[in-house]
PDB file of C-alpha atoms and ligand atoms in Angstrom:
ATOM      1  CA  UNK K   1      11.119  18.895  20.438  1.00  0.00           C
ATOM      2  CA  UNK K   2       9.955  15.294  21.003  1.00  0.00           C
ATOM      3  CA  UNK K   3       9.625  13.353  17.771  1.00  0.00           C
ATOM      4  CA  UNK K   4       9.488   9.883  19.299  1.00  0.00           C
ATOM      5  CA  UNK K   5       6.070   8.358  18.567  1.00  0.00           C
ATOM      6  CA  UNK K   6       5.286   7.176  22.090  1.00  0.00           C
ATOM      7  CA  UNK K   7       6.155  10.390  23.963  1.00  0.00           C
ATOM      8  CA  UNK K   8       6.042  13.115  21.342  1.00  0.00           C
ATOM      9  CA  UNK K   9       2.916  14.540  19.698  1.00  0.00           C
ATOM     10  CA  UNK K  10       4.183  15.141  16.152  1.00  0.00           C
ATOM     11  CA  UNK K  11       3.573  11.657  14.739  1.00  0.00           C
ATOM     12  CA  UNK K  12       0.072  11.334  16.198  1.00  0.00           C
ATOM     13  CA  UNK K  13      -0.866  14.805  14.946  1.00  0.00           C
ATOM     14  CA  UNK K  14       0.476  13.994  11.490  1.00  0.00           C
ATOM     15  CA  UNK K  15      -1.424  10.690  11.374  1.00  0.00           C
ATOM     16  CA  UNK K  16      -4.702  12.349  12.323  1.00  0.00           C
ATOM     17  CA  UNK K  17      -4.300  15.060   9.696  1.00  0.00           C
ATOM     18  CA  UNK K  18      -3.095  12.667   7.004  1.00  0.00           C
ATOM     19  CA  UNK K  19      -6.072  10.341   7.577  1.00  0.00           C
ATOM     20  CA  UNK K  20      -8.451  13.337   7.418  1.00  0.00           C
ATOM     21  CA  UNK K  21      -6.815  14.722   4.267  1.00  0.00           C
ATOM     22  CA  UNK K  22      -7.548  11.392   2.571  1.00  0.00           C
ATOM     23  CA  UNK K  23     -11.017  11.007   4.093  1.00  0.00           C
ATOM     24  CA  UNK K  24      -9.970   7.873   5.987  1.00  0.00           C
ATOM     25  CA  UNK K  25     -10.403   6.686   9.594  1.00  0.00           C
ATOM     26  CA  UNK K  26      -6.840   5.600  10.286  1.00  0.00           C
ATOM     27  CA  UNK K  27      -3.295   6.424   9.281  1.00  0.00           C
ATOM     28  CA  UNK K  28       0.012   5.065  10.591  1.00  0.00           C
ATOM     29  CA  UNK K  29       3.263   6.944   9.958  1.00  0.00           C
ATOM     30  CA  UNK K  30       6.250   4.818   8.931  1.00  0.00           C
ATOM     31  CA  UNK K  31       9.956   5.323   8.283  1.00  0.00           C
ATOM     32  CA  UNK K  32       9.504   4.859   4.529  1.00  0.00           C
ATOM     33  CA  UNK K  33       7.122   3.810   1.779  1.00  0.00           C
ATOM     34  CA  UNK K  34       8.900   0.467   1.711  1.00  0.00           C
ATOM     35  CA  UNK K  35       8.056  -0.065   5.381  1.00  0.00           C
ATOM     36  CA  UNK K  36       4.424   0.919   4.763  1.00  0.00           C
ATOM     37  CA  UNK K  37       4.111  -1.699   1.994  1.00  0.00           C
ATOM     38  CA  UNK K  38       5.901  -4.321   4.129  1.00  0.00           C
ATOM     39  CA  UNK K  39       3.521  -3.795   7.074  1.00  0.00           C
ATOM     40  CA  UNK K  40       0.498  -3.530   4.756  1.00  0.00           C
ATOM     41  CA  UNK K  41       1.188  -6.853   3.066  1.00  0.00           C
ATOM     42  CA  UNK K  42       1.765  -8.449   6.485  1.00  0.00           C
ATOM     43  CA  UNK K  43      -1.523  -7.009   7.789  1.00  0.00           C
ATOM     44  CA  UNK K  44      -3.575  -8.515   4.940  1.00  0.00           C
ATOM     45  CA  UNK K  45      -2.027 -11.905   5.745  1.00  0.00           C
ATOM     46  CA  UNK K  46       0.855 -12.363   3.286  1.00  0.00           C
ATOM     47  CA  UNK K  47       3.093 -15.114   4.691  1.00  0.00           C
ATOM     48  CA  UNK K  48       5.901 -17.419   3.596  1.00  0.00           C
ATOM     49  CA  UNK K  49       5.118 -19.227   0.346  1.00  0.00           C
ATOM     50  CA  UNK K  50       2.252 -16.922  -0.641  1.00  0.00           C
ATOM     51  CA  UNK K  51       2.129 -15.173  -4.005  1.00  0.00           C
ATOM     52  CA  UNK K  52       1.489 -11.457  -4.511  1.00  0.00           C
ATOM     53  CA  UNK K  53       0.408  -9.978  -7.843  1.00  0.00           C
ATOM     54  CA  UNK K  54       2.338  -6.837  -8.731  1.00  0.00           C
ATOM     55  CA  UNK K  55       3.183  -4.990 -11.969  1.00  0.00           C
ATOM     56  CA  UNK K  56       6.779  -5.257 -13.253  1.00  0.00           C
ATOM     57  CA  UNK K  57       6.809  -1.617 -14.402  1.00  0.00           C
ATOM     58  CA  UNK K  58       7.547   0.026 -11.039  1.00  0.00           C
ATOM     59  CA  UNK K  59      10.283   1.014  -8.612  1.00  0.00           C
ATOM     60  CA  UNK K  60      12.040  -1.949  -6.961  1.00  0.00           C
ATOM     61  CA  UNK K  61      10.623  -0.898  -3.581  1.00  0.00           C
ATOM     62  CA  UNK K  62       7.235  -2.316  -4.662  1.00  0.00           C
ATOM     63  CA  UNK K  63       8.839  -5.746  -4.920  1.00  0.00           C
ATOM     64  CA  UNK K  64      11.306  -5.866  -1.984  1.00  0.00           C
ATOM     65  CA  UNK K  65       8.672  -6.020   0.798  1.00  0.00           C
ATOM     66  CA  UNK K  66       7.092  -9.100  -0.817  1.00  0.00           C
ATOM     67  CA  UNK K  67      10.450 -10.895  -0.714  1.00  0.00           C
ATOM     68  CA  UNK K  68      11.046  -9.674   2.878  1.00  0.00           C
ATOM     69  CA  UNK K  69       7.899 -11.623   3.858  1.00  0.00           C
ATOM     70  CA  UNK K  70       9.297 -14.739   2.130  1.00  0.00           C
ATOM     71  CA  UNK K  71       6.507 -14.478  -0.431  1.00  0.00           C
ATOM     72  CA  UNK K  72       6.796 -14.595  -4.216  1.00  0.00           C
ATOM     73  CA  UNK K  73       6.184 -11.565  -6.451  1.00  0.00           C
ATOM     74  CA  UNK K  74       4.151 -12.631  -9.501  1.00  0.00           C
ATOM     75  CA  UNK K  75       4.227 -10.096 -12.299  1.00  0.00           C
ATOM     76  CA  UNK K  76       1.035  -8.977 -14.021  1.00  0.00           C
ATOM     77  CA  UNK K  77       2.021  -6.966 -17.073  1.00  0.00           C
ATOM     78  CA  UNK K  78       0.877  -3.414 -17.686  1.00  0.00           C
ATOM     79  CA  UNK K  79      -1.614  -1.927 -20.105  1.00  0.00           C
ATOM     80  CA  UNK K  80       0.592  -0.027 -22.579  1.00  0.00           C
ATOM     81  CA  UNK K  81      -2.008   2.740 -22.924  1.00  0.00           C
ATOM     82  CA  UNK K  82      -1.929   3.644 -19.214  1.00  0.00           C
ATOM     83  CA  UNK K  83       1.320   2.056 -17.903  1.00  0.00           C
ATOM     84  CA  UNK K  84      -0.741   0.563 -15.029  1.00  0.00           C
ATOM     85  CA  UNK K  85      -1.299  -3.110 -14.100  1.00  0.00           C
ATOM     86  CA  UNK K  86      -3.689  -4.606 -16.675  1.00  0.00           C
ATOM     87  CA  UNK K  87      -6.664  -6.207 -14.875  1.00  0.00           C
ATOM     88  CA  UNK K  88      -7.295  -8.383 -17.952  1.00  0.00           C
ATOM     89  CA  UNK K  89      -3.984 -10.138 -17.265  1.00  0.00           C
ATOM     90  CA  UNK K  90      -4.636 -10.814 -13.542  1.00  0.00           C
ATOM     91  CA  UNK K  91      -6.714 -13.970 -13.513  1.00  0.00           C
ATOM     92  CA  UNK K  92      -4.275 -16.083 -15.531  1.00  0.00           C
ATOM     93  CA  UNK K  93      -1.718 -15.479 -12.707  1.00  0.00           C
ATOM     94  CA  UNK K  94      -4.027 -16.426  -9.807  1.00  0.00           C
ATOM     95  CA  UNK K  95      -3.752 -19.845  -8.151  1.00  0.00           C
ATOM     96  CA  UNK K  96      -4.283 -21.368  -4.692  1.00  0.00           C
ATOM     97  CA  UNK K  97      -1.178 -19.621  -3.313  1.00  0.00           C
ATOM     98  CA  UNK K  98      -2.203 -16.104  -4.372  1.00  0.00           C
ATOM     99  CA  UNK K  99      -2.876 -14.084  -1.219  1.00  0.00           C
ATOM    100  CA  UNK K 100      -2.853 -10.436  -2.282  1.00  0.00           C
ATOM    101  CA  UNK K 101      -2.622  -7.959  -5.120  1.00  0.00           C
ATOM    102  CA  UNK K 102      -0.431  -4.864  -4.929  1.00  0.00           C
ATOM    103  CA  UNK K 103      -1.524  -2.423  -7.632  1.00  0.00           C
ATOM    104  CA  UNK K 104       1.005   0.374  -8.152  1.00  0.00           C
ATOM    105  CA  UNK K 105      -0.309   3.806  -9.159  1.00  0.00           C
ATOM    106  CA  UNK K 106       2.690   4.612 -11.299  1.00  0.00           C
ATOM    107  CA  UNK K 107       3.804   8.088 -12.431  1.00  0.00           C
ATOM    108  CA  UNK K 108       1.015   9.975 -10.660  1.00  0.00           C
ATOM    109  CA  UNK K 109      -1.724   8.110 -12.533  1.00  0.00           C
ATOM    110  CA  UNK K 110      -4.218   5.624 -11.104  1.00  0.00           C
ATOM    111  CA  UNK K 111      -4.538   1.899 -11.725  1.00  0.00           C
ATOM    112  CA  UNK K 112      -7.990   0.657 -12.786  1.00  0.00           C
ATOM    113  CA  UNK K 113      -9.145  -0.010  -9.220  1.00  0.00           C
ATOM    114  CA  UNK K 114     -12.769  -0.961  -9.943  1.00  0.00           C
ATOM    115  CA  UNK K 115     -11.705  -3.900 -12.085  1.00  0.00           C
ATOM    116  CA  UNK K 116      -8.768  -4.850  -9.825  1.00  0.00           C
ATOM    117  CA  UNK K 117     -11.013  -4.825  -6.713  1.00  0.00           C
ATOM    118  CA  UNK K 118     -13.673  -6.852  -8.496  1.00  0.00           C
ATOM    119  CA  UNK K 119     -11.190  -9.617  -9.381  1.00  0.00           C
ATOM    120  CA  UNK K 120      -9.554  -9.442  -5.924  1.00  0.00           C
ATOM    121  CA  UNK K 121     -12.968  -9.809  -4.276  1.00  0.00           C
ATOM    122  CA  UNK K 122     -13.872 -12.788  -6.428  1.00  0.00           C
ATOM    123  CA  UNK K 123     -10.649 -14.582  -5.397  1.00  0.00           C
ATOM    124  CA  UNK K 124     -10.565 -13.334  -1.786  1.00  0.00           C
ATOM    125  CA  UNK K 125      -7.265 -11.436  -2.188  1.00  0.00           C
ATOM    126  CA  UNK K 126      -6.023  -8.628   0.044  1.00  0.00           C
ATOM    127  CA  UNK K 127      -5.505  -5.326  -1.787  1.00  0.00           C
ATOM    128  CA  UNK K 128      -2.503  -3.181  -0.789  1.00  0.00           C
ATOM    129  CA  UNK K 129      -2.194  -0.085  -2.958  1.00  0.00           C
ATOM    130  CA  UNK K 130       1.297   1.229  -3.641  1.00  0.00           C
ATOM    131  CA  UNK K 131       0.340   4.904  -3.938  1.00  0.00           C
ATOM    132  CA  UNK K 132       3.901   6.147  -3.295  1.00  0.00           C
ATOM    133  CA  UNK K 133       3.836   8.132  -6.559  1.00  0.00           C
ATOM    134  CA  UNK K 134       0.164   9.112  -6.436  1.00  0.00           C
ATOM    135  CA  UNK K 135      -0.599  11.171  -3.330  1.00  0.00           C
ATOM    136  CA  UNK K 136      -4.030  12.843  -3.883  1.00  0.00           C
ATOM    137  CA  UNK K 137      -4.393  11.403  -7.390  1.00  0.00           C
ATOM    138  CA  UNK K 138      -8.077  10.708  -8.007  1.00  0.00           C
ATOM    139  CA  UNK K 139      -9.818   7.827  -9.787  1.00  0.00           C
ATOM    140  CA  UNK K 140     -13.553   8.385 -10.476  1.00  0.00           C
ATOM    141  CA  UNK K 141     -13.588  10.911  -7.609  1.00  0.00           C
ATOM    142  CA  UNK K 142     -11.839   8.594  -5.107  1.00  0.00           C
ATOM    143  CA  UNK K 143      -8.271   9.092  -3.921  1.00  0.00           C
ATOM    144  CA  UNK K 144      -5.493   6.615  -4.627  1.00  0.00           C
ATOM    145  CA  UNK K 145      -4.712   4.642  -1.494  1.00  0.00           C
ATOM    146  CA  UNK K 146      -8.350   4.705  -0.289  1.00  0.00           C
ATOM    147  CA  UNK K 147      -9.763   2.041  -2.591  1.00  0.00           C
ATOM    148  CA  UNK K 148      -8.071  -1.163  -1.389  1.00  0.00           C
ATOM    149  CA  UNK K 149      -7.619  -2.570   2.124  1.00  0.00           C
ATOM    150  CA  UNK K 150      -4.532  -0.452   2.888  1.00  0.00           C
ATOM    151  CA  UNK K 151      -2.929   2.419   0.926  1.00  0.00           C
ATOM    152  CA  UNK K 152       0.813   3.130   1.140  1.00  0.00           C
ATOM    153  CA  UNK K 153       2.681   6.403   0.614  1.00  0.00           C
ATOM    154  CA  UNK K 154       6.282   7.626   0.575  1.00  0.00           C
ATOM    155  CA  UNK K 155       7.620  11.043   1.601  1.00  0.00           C
ATOM    156  CA  UNK K 156      11.126  10.366   0.302  1.00  0.00           C
ATOM    157  CA  UNK K 157      12.911  13.296  -1.364  1.00  0.00           C
ATOM    158  CA  UNK K 158      11.773  12.538  -4.936  1.00  0.00           C
ATOM    159  CA  UNK K 159       8.056  12.206  -4.065  1.00  0.00           C
ATOM    160  CA  UNK K 160       5.065  14.538  -4.157  1.00  0.00           C
ATOM    161  CA  UNK K 161       5.308  15.524  -0.459  1.00  0.00           C
ATOM    162  CA  UNK K 162       8.997  15.135   0.437  1.00  0.00           C
ATOM    163  CA  UNK K 163      10.441  15.123   3.964  1.00  0.00           C
ATOM    164  CA  UNK K 164      13.797  13.457   3.333  1.00  0.00           C
ATOM    165  CA  UNK K 165      12.684   9.929   4.222  1.00  0.00           C
ATOM    166  CA  UNK K 166       9.276   8.882   5.515  1.00  0.00           C
ATOM    167  CA  UNK K 167       6.066   7.101   4.699  1.00  0.00           C
ATOM    168  CA  UNK K 168       2.539   6.354   5.866  1.00  0.00           C
ATOM    169  CA  UNK K 169      -0.377   4.027   5.346  1.00  0.00           C
ATOM    170  CA  UNK K 170      -4.113   4.660   5.458  1.00  0.00           C
ATOM    171  CA  UNK K 171      -7.102   2.385   5.953  1.00  0.00           C
ATOM    172  CA  UNK K 172     -10.639   2.104   7.324  1.00  0.00           C
ATOM    173  CA  UNK K 173     -10.482  -1.464   8.667  1.00  0.00           C
ATOM    174  CA  UNK K 174      -9.611  -1.233  12.382  1.00  0.00           C
ATOM    175  CA  UNK K 175      -8.482  -4.843  12.666  1.00  0.00           C
ATOM    176  CA  UNK K 176      -6.092  -4.549   9.711  1.00  0.00           C
ATOM    177  CA  UNK K 177      -4.752  -1.188  10.856  1.00  0.00           C
ATOM    178  CA  UNK K 178      -4.173  -2.535  14.399  1.00  0.00           C
ATOM    179  CA  UNK K 179      -2.231  -5.443  12.925  1.00  0.00           C
ATOM    180  CA  UNK K 180      -0.287  -2.967  10.761  1.00  0.00           C
ATOM    181  CA  UNK K 181       0.486  -0.786  13.793  1.00  0.00           C
ATOM    182  CA  UNK K 182       1.654  -3.712  15.870  1.00  0.00           C
ATOM    183  CA  UNK K 183       3.958  -5.019  13.131  1.00  0.00           C
ATOM    184  CA  UNK K 184       5.537  -1.597  12.561  1.00  0.00           C
ATOM    185  CA  UNK K 185       6.443  -1.045  16.217  1.00  0.00           C
ATOM    186  CA  UNK K 186       7.880  -4.055  18.045  1.00  0.00           C
ATOM    187  CA  UNK K 187       4.598  -5.939  18.290  1.00  0.00           C
ATOM    188  CA  UNK K 188       3.048  -3.532  20.806  1.00  0.00           C
ATOM    189  CA  UNK K 189      -0.697  -2.852  20.766  1.00  0.00           C
ATOM    190  CA  UNK K 190      -2.200   0.327  19.371  1.00  0.00           C
ATOM    191  CA  UNK K 191      -2.371   3.117  21.937  1.00  0.00           C
TER     192      UNK K 191
HETATM  193  C1  PLP N   1       9.402   5.574  -3.789  1.00  0.00           C
HETATM  194  C2  PLP N   1       8.564   4.380  -4.028  1.00  0.00           C
HETATM  195  C3  PLP N   1       8.435   3.370  -3.064  1.00  0.00           C
HETATM  196  C4  PLP N   1       9.205   3.321  -1.763  1.00  0.00           C
HETATM  197  O1  PLP N   1       9.284   4.438  -1.026  1.00  0.00           O
HETATM  198  P1  PLP N   1      10.535   4.712  -0.040  1.00  0.00           P
HETATM  199  O2  PLP N   1       9.983   5.750   0.881  1.00  0.00           O
HETATM  200  O3  PLP N   1      11.677   5.190  -0.886  1.00  0.00           O
HETATM  201  O4  PLP N   1      10.839   3.431   0.674  1.00  0.00           O
HETATM  202  C5  PLP N   1       7.602   2.312  -3.340  1.00  0.00           C
HETATM  203  N1  PLP N   1       6.931   2.234  -4.499  1.00  0.00           N
HETATM  204  C6  PLP N   1       7.035   3.174  -5.447  1.00  0.00           C
HETATM  205  C7  PLP N   1       6.241   3.031  -6.694  1.00  0.00           C
HETATM  206  C8  PLP N   1       7.874   4.274  -5.252  1.00  0.00           C
HETATM  207  O5  PLP N   1       7.980   5.196  -6.218  1.00  0.00           O
END
């Protein structure tokens, strides 16, 4: 009967199982997919005045968290064959203010993560995957949400695993996930 994260067991149990189901070390449950993306972008260092690359063909909740961090969404158009962010159009949008890329796996399909990660690595960008529509979608045998720094999911009523409202993030980098955890719950440490 106790749902509250710090006294109940449900959230911790869910996080453990959700991380395992995705083959990842860490998961943090959130109130929504929007909150997961907000905390994820914060964790990879997006701050006021930064720019975040994101495709325009998505739900508005991919964009809102960027603006909440006082950063600027910079649109990278999609590949019309796949409807996903076109990696060939990324580099022309990168400048000294670009801090992160937020590929969206739209409509249950995967973005071209090998090419996106390669360009992100070259320019030292954080990678926050918006996998809200792509739970358990696979790309070359790897699951969406496991290929960047942090992967974000939604359990809102219209999604693959609905629970009314809810969300979660996954990641393997302890430092980033600790920062994520702290930002999502009043600045307290993981524990
Ligand atoms: C649903 C969705 C979100 C946001 O999820 P909420 O849980 O509704 O906040 C973000 N991005 C995409 C692509 C979505 O489809």
